[in-house]
XYZ file of C-alpha atoms in Angstrom:
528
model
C -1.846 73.944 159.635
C -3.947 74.710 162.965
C -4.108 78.300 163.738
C -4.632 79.038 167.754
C -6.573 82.504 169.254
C -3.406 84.866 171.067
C -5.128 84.035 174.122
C -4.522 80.349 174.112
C -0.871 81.440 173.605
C -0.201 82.329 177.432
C 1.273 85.421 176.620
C 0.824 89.008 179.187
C -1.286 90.918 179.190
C 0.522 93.951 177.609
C 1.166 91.704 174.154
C -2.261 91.057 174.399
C -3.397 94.169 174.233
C -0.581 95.208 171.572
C -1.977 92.503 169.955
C -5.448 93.623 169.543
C -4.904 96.767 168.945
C -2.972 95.693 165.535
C -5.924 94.331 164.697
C -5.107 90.114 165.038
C -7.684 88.402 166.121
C -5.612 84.832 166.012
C -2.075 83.763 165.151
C -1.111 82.828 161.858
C 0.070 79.091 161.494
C 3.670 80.228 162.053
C 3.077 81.909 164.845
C 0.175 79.511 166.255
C 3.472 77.150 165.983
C 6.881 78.750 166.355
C 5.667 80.754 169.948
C 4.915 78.067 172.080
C 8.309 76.392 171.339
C 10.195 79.730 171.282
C 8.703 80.494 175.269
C 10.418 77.162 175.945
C 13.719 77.891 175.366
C 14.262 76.031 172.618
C 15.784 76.240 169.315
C 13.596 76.723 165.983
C 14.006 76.770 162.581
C 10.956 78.426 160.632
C 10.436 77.690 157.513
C 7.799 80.632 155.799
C 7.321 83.335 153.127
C 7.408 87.134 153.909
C 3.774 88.386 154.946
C 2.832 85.260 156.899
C 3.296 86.861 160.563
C 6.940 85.480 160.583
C 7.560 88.504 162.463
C 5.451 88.568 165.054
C 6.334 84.980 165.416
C 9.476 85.831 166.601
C 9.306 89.079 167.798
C 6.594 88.070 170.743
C 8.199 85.566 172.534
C 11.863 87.882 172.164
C 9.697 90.776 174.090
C 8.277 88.417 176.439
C 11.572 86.728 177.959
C 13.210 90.245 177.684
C 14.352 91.364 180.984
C 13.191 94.980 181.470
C 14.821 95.661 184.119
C 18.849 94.578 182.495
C 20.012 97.186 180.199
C 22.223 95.173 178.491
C 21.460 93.686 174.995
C 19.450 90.324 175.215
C 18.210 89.827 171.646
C 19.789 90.438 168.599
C 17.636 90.199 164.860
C 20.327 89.778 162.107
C 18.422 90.976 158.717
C 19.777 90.766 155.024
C 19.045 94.484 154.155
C 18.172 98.103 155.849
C 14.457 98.144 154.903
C 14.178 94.516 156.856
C 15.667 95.565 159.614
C 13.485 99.110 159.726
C 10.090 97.251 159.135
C 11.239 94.518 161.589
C 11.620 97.058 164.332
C 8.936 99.063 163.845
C 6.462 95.958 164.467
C 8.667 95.164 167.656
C 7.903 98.866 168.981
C 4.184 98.419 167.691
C 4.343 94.936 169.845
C 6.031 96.336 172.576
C 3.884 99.502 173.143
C 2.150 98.670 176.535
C 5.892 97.055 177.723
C 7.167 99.557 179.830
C 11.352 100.023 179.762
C 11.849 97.906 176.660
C 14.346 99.548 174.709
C 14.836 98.055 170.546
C 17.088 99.901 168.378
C 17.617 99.160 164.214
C 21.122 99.037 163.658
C 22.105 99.552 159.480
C 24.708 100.930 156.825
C 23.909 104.130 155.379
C 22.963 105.763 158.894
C 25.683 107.696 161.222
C 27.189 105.550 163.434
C 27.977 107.831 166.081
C 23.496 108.286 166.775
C 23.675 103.917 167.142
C 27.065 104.010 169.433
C 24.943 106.650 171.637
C 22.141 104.945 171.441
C 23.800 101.407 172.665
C 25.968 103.447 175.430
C 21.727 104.258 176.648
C 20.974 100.756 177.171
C 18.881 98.599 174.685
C 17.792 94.952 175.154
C 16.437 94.298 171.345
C 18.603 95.115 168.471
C 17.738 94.748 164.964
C 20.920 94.888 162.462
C 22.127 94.032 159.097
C 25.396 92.009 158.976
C 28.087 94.542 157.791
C 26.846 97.146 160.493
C 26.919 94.231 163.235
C 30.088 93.087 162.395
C 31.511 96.918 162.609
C 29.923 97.479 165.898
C 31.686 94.643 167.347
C 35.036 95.516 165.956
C 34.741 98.906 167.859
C 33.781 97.331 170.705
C 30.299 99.481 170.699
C 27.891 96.635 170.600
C 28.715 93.963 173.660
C 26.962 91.118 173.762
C 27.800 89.039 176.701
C 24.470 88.933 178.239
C 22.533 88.178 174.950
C 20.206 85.256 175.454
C 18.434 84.877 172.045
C 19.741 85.255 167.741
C 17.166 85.342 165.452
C 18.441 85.068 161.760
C 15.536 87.031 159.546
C 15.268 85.392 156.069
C 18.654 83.418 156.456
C 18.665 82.171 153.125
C 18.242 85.500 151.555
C 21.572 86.327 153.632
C 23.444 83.415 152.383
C 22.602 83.969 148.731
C 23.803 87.860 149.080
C 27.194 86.430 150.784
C 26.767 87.095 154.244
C 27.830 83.099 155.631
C 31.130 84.000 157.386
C 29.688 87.794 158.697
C 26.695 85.408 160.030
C 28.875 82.772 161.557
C 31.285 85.331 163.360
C 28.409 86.912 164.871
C 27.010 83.553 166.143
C 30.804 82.886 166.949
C 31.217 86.042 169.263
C 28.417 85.179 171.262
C 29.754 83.596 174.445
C 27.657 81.384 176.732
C 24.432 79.645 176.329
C 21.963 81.019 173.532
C 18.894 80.524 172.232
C 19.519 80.505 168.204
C 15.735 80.876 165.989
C 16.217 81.055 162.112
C 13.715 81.631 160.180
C 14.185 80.843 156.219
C 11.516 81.341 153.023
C 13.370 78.264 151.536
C 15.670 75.096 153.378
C 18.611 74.635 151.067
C 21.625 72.289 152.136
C 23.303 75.599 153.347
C 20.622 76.414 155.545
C 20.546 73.035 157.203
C 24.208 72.930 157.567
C 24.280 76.673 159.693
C 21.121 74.833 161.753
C 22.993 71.737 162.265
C 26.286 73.953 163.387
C 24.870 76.725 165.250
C 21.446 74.959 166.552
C 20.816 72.234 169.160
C 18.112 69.481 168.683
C 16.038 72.355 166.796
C 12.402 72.050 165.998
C 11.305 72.649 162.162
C 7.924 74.097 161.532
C 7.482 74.801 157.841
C 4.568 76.382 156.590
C 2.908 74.912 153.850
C 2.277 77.009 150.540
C -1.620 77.902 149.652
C -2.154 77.098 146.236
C -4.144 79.760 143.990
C -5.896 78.650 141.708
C -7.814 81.177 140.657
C -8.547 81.667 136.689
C -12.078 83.257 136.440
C -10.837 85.951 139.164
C -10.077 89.344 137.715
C -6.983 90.272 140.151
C -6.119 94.050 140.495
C -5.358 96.798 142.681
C -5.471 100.649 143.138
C -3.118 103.270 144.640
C -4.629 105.373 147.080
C -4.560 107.748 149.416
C -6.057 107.153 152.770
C -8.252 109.526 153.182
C -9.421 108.508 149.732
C -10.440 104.975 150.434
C -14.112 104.984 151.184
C -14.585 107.434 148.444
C -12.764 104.894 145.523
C -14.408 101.682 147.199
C -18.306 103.711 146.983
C -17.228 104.217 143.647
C -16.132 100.266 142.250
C -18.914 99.553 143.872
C -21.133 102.014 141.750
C -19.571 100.850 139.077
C -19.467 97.185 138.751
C -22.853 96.892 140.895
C -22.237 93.433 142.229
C -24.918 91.666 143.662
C -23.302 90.358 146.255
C -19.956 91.393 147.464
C -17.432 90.861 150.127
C -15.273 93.474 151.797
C -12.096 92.989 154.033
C -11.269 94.845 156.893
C -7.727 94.278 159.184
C -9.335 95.015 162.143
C -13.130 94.860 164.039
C -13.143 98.852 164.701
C -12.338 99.027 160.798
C -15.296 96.837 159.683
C -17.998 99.056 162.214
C -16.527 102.447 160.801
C -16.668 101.290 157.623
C -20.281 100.302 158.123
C -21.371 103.295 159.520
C -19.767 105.019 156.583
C -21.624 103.223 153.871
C -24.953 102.988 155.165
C -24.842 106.886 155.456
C -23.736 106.717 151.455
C -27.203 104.081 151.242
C -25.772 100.954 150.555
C -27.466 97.791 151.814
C -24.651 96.992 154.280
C -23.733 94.834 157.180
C -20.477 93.957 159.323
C -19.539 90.474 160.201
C -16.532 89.876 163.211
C -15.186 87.848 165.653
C -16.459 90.815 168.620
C -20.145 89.953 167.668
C -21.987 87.197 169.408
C -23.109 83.819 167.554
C -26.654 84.780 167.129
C -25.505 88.544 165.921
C -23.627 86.855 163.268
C -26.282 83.987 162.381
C -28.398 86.970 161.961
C -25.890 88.962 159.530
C -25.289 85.551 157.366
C -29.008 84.732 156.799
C -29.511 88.752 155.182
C -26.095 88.102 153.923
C -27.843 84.822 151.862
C -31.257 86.056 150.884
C -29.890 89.063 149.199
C -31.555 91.559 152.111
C -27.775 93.011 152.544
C -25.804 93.083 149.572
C -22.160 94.128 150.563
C -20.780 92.061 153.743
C -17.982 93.750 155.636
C -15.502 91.311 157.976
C -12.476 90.536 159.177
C -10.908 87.321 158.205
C -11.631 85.416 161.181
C -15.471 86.053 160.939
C -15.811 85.418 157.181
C -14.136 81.643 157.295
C -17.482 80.392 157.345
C -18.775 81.942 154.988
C -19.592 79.681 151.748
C -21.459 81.699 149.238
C -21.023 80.521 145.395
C -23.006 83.875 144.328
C -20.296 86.366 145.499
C -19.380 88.508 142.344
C -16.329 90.582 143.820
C -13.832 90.684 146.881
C -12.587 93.812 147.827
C -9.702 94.389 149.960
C -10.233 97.590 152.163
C -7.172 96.442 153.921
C -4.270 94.834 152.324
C -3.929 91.548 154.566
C -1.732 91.262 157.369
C -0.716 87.519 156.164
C -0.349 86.872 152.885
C -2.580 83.357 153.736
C -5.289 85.153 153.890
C -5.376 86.881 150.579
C -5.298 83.477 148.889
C -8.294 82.909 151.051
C -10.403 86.047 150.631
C -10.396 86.179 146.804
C -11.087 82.384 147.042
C -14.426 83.299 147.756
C -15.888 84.754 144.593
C -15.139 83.156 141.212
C -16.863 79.937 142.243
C -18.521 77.280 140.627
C -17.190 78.139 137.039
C -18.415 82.095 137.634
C -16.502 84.876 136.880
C -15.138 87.013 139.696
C -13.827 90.261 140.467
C -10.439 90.580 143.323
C -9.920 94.610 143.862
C -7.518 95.537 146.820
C -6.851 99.079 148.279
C -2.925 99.868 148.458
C -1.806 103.201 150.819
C 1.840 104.170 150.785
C 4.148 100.923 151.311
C 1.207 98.664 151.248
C 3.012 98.301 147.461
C 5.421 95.991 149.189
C 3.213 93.828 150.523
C 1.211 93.892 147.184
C 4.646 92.683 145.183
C 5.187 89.710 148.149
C 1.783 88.315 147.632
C 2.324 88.294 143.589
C 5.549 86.173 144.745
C 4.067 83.886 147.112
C 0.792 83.397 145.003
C 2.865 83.665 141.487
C 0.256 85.214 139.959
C 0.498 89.084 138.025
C -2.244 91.421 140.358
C -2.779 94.158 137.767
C -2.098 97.917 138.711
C -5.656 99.878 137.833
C -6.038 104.023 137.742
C -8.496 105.285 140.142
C -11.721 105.475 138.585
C -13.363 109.147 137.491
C -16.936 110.021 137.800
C -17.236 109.736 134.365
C -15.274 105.599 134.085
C -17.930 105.037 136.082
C -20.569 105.861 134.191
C -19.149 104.369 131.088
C -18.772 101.362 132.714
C -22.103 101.716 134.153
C -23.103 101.460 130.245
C -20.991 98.860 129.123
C -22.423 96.527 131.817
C -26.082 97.792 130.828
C -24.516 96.253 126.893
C -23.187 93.269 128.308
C -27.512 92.736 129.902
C -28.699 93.461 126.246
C -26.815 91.192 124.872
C -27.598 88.485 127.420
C -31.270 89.258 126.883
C -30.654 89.297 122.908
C -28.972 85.901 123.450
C -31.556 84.125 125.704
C -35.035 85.807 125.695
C -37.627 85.789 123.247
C -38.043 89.488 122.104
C -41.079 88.907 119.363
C -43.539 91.457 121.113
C -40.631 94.463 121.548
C -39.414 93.737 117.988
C -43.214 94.556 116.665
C -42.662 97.442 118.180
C -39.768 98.791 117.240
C -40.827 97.930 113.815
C -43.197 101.062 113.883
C -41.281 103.439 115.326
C -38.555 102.036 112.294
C -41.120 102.598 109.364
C -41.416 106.466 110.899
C -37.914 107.048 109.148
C -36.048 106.133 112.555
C -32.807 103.839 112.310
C -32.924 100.625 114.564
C -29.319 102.610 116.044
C -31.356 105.407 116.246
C -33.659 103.661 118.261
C -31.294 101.660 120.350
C -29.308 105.008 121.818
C -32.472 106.943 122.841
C -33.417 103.088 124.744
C -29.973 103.589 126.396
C -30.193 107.340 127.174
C -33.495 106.494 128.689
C -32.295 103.282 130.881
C -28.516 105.521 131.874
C -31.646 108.867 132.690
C -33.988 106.628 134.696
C -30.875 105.349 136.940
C -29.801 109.151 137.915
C -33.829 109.967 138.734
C -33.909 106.524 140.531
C -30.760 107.562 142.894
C -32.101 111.060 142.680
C -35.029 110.143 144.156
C -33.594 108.076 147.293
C -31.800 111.189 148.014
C -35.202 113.347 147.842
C -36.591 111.111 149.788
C -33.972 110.652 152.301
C -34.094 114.620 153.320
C -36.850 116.410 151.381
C -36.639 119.807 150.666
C -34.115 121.268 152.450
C -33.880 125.050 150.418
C -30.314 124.027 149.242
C -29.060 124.426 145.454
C -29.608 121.438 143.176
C -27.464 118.465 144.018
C -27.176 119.886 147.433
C -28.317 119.568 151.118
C -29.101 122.668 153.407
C -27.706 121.718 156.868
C -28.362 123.613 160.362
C -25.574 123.810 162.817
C -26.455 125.320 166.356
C -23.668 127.760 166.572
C -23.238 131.380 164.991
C -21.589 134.697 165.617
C -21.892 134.975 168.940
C -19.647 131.445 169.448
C -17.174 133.317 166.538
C -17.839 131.260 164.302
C -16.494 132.016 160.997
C -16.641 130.191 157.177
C -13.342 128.742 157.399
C -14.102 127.408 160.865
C -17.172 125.504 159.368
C -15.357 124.109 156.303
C -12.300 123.268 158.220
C -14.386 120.706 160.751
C -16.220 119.063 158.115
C -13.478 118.727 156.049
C -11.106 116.993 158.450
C -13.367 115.551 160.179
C -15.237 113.826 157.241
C -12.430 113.818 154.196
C -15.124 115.883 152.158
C -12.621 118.208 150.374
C -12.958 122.218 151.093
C -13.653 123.106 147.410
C -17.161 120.829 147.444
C -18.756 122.898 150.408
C -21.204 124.833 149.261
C -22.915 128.414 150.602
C -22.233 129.090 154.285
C -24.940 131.548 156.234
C -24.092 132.088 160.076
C -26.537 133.936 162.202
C -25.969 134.685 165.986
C -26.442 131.796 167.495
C -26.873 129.230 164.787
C -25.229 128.556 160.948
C -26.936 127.164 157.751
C -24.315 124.921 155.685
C -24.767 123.450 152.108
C -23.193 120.212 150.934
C -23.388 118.056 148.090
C -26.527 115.322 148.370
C -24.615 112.373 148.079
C -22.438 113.141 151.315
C -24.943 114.852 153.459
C -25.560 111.443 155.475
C -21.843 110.362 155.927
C -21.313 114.080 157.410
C -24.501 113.944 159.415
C -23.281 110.891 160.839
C -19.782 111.464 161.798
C -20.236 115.177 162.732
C -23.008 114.395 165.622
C -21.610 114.644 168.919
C -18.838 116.369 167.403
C -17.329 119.648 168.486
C -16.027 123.089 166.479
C -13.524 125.143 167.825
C -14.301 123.170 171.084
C -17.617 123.762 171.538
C -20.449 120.593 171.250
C -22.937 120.875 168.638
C -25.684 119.578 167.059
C -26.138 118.958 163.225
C -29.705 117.883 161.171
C -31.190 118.706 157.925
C -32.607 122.194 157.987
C -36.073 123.261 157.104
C -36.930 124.694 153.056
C -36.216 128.203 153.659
């Protein structure tokens, strides 16, 4: 199905902007085809899974022909359970932001009715209900609804199968006057055709059509994390599993530069890829992208459609998906041409739901993994090293190496013997190799080992104190407290140690930065 940009869409400027700022850059099929016909006036009946932008399909249009200026209720969304109805109006307020005098109000069991009946005495144009608290609201009289121009019926045929027809149909029945009736349904049972038939006139159907997966040589899995912990856990399945080439998914284009910036100050070979970059910008990403120059490629969905790569060893998603589509499309990229691939997707807080909705759509198992420790990832550092022997065991020809292991063996050595000090050497040379960069990278700075001496050009006479130092860089990087080394402030200047592997990230986001209000500058010091 044909997917439009928002701007084709005719739709203000204050969605727009909402719009963007969510991070979109184009409409999903069902909204590329549900908002045109819902801006008309007419009747629609949506066929489409949870996590496809069903939402947003209806909830645009509803804020655009809302009448800002008429306090009485215009819309109503009738959702099967509380934690619908919640989510559904929290994208409507996220939607709505830049609308001034818009007023949308959730509506469920389990919260005091007397807060909703003051609420609705305020004024509010959107509400967002389940069926039992609808139905009571209207008994008392609290909820009136002779101005309502527009019923949306969220996941009808969820409602119908947790026997909610005749609460549905004397909602629909109590509202006098012309309407505008949208449904939107995962599945179109009989049932659902008959409430369309009865309740609908001359209604358009838009179904959207499932995305196969296919996927068996994709390892599928995800990790619970906190936020501030993301960059952090992605550095380190990327340390671990050392892919080649890899792909990583961001929601939004301000998401794919910070994350950028972020891991070229951590020394990856690292580019972004969106849909704000001009065509020659991008041609110019793609062709590193190819000949290996950058290895990890960060995007947003829009910019990576192009991209067709067989060599891609492992997808990660920074960002669970806004549209489930789209994760069947991202881990479509690696895995190709009979390789193996790796799938590995970041999940913050209720990003779980959305996790357990794309197992459904997809019908596939995504496997929960723990966080990875420093030391998983040096054991699988090693057990990848094993898995090169033995492809060099398997395929080379090793006469010249076995000659001389055969001396060392006659010197009272065991070939295992032999074998671990190989590996200890390879696992030692790594460390000095990454060691090195880092040497490189600043010099000598006069810092502890594994550290980085950093001048900052404010001291005592600013009052400056420890904890005033530790608490920038901590919240201002995510580099916990604990992990900040020795602290020396002068009058008019401060030295500050922290660990080698972070000193470019904090370089990088602390300049042009301020502490305790004041501007200052940050750079490697000189050996003391």
């Amino acid at each position: 199905m044909k997917t439009r940009k928002f701007e084709e869409l005719n739709l203000s400027t204050e969605i727009k902007k909402a719009v963007e700022d969510m991070g979109f850059e184009e409409a999903t099929p069902i909204q590329s085809q549900s908002i045109p016909y819902i801006l008309q006036g007419r009747d629609v009946i949506g066929q489409a899974q949870t996590g496809t932008g069903k939402t947003a399909a209806f909830g645009i249009p509803t804020l655009e022909m809302v009448d800002s200026k008429n306090k009485d209720v215009q819309s109503l969304v009738v959702c099967p359970t509380r934690e619908l109805a919640i989510q559904v109006a929290e994208e409507l307020k996220r939607l709505s932001r830049y609308k001034n005098r818009i007023n949308i109000l959730p509506i469920y069991g389990g919260q005091p009715i007397k807060r909703q009946i003051k609420a609705l005495n305020k004024g509010v144009q959107v509400i967002i209900g389940t069926p039992g608290r609808l139905m009571d609201h209207m008994r008392r009289g609290t909820l009136r609804l002779h101005n309502l121009k527009m019923v949306i019926l969220d996941e009808a045929d969820e409602m119908l199968n947790m026997g909610f027809r005749d609460d549905i149909e004397k909602i629909l029945q109590g509202v006098k006057g012309k309407r505008q009736t949208i449904l939107f349904s995962a599945t179109m049972p009989k049932s659902i055709l008959n409430l369309s038939k009865k309740y609908q006139k001359n209604a358009e159907i838009i179904k959207v059509v499932r995305q196969k997966l296919t996927v068996p040589n994709i390892e599928q899995a995800y990790f619970e994390v906190k936020r501030r912990n993301k960059l952090e856990v992605l550095s380190r399945l990327i340390d671990m599993y050392n892919p080649k080439l890899s792909l990583v998914f961001c929601n939004t284009r301000r998401q794919v530069d910070e994350l950028v910036i972020q891991l070229q100050a951590r020394g990856y070979f690292v580019d972004g890829l969106h849909g704000g970059m001009k065509q020659p910008q991008r041609d110019r990403v793609m062709n590193k992208f190819k000949n290996g120059t950058v290895e990890i490629l960060v995007a947003t969905d829009v910019a990576a459609r192009g991209i067709d790569i067989d060599d891609i060893e492992m997808v990660f998603n920074y960002d669970v998906p806004q549209d489930i589509e789209y994760y069947v499309h991202r881990i479509g990229r690696t895995g190709r041409a009979g390789r193996k691939g790796r799938a590995f997707t970041l999940v913050v807080g209720k990003e779980i739901y959305k996790v357990k909705d794309i197992e459904k759509y997809t019908k596939t198992k995504i496997q929960r993994k723990k966080v990875p420790s420093a030391s998983d990832v040096e054991e699988i550092k090693m057990n990848l090293m094993l898995e090169d022997v033995i492809d060099t065991l398997d395929q080379e020809n090793l006469t010249r190496y076995v000659k001389a292991i055969e001396k060392i063996n006659e010197e009272d050595y065991t070939s295992l013997d032999i074998a671990a000090a190989l590996l200890k050497l390879m696992s030692e040379d790594d460390l000095a190799q990454e060691d090195k960069s880092l040497e490189k990278q600043f010099g000598n700075t006069g810092a502890e080992p594994g550290m980085v001496r950093l001048f900052v050009n404010i001291g005592k006479k600013q009052n400056i104190r420890p904890g005033d130092i530790v608490g920038a860089i901590a919240g201002e990087t995510g580099l916990a407290g604990n992990l900040i080394g020795l602290i020396d402030i002068y009058d008019r200047y401060t030295f500050v140690e922290v660990p080698r592997d972070n000193a470019q990230e904090v370089l990088q986001i602390m300049k042009n930065n301020t502490i305790k209000g004041k501007n200052i500058n940050m750079e490697p010091a000189n050996p003391k």
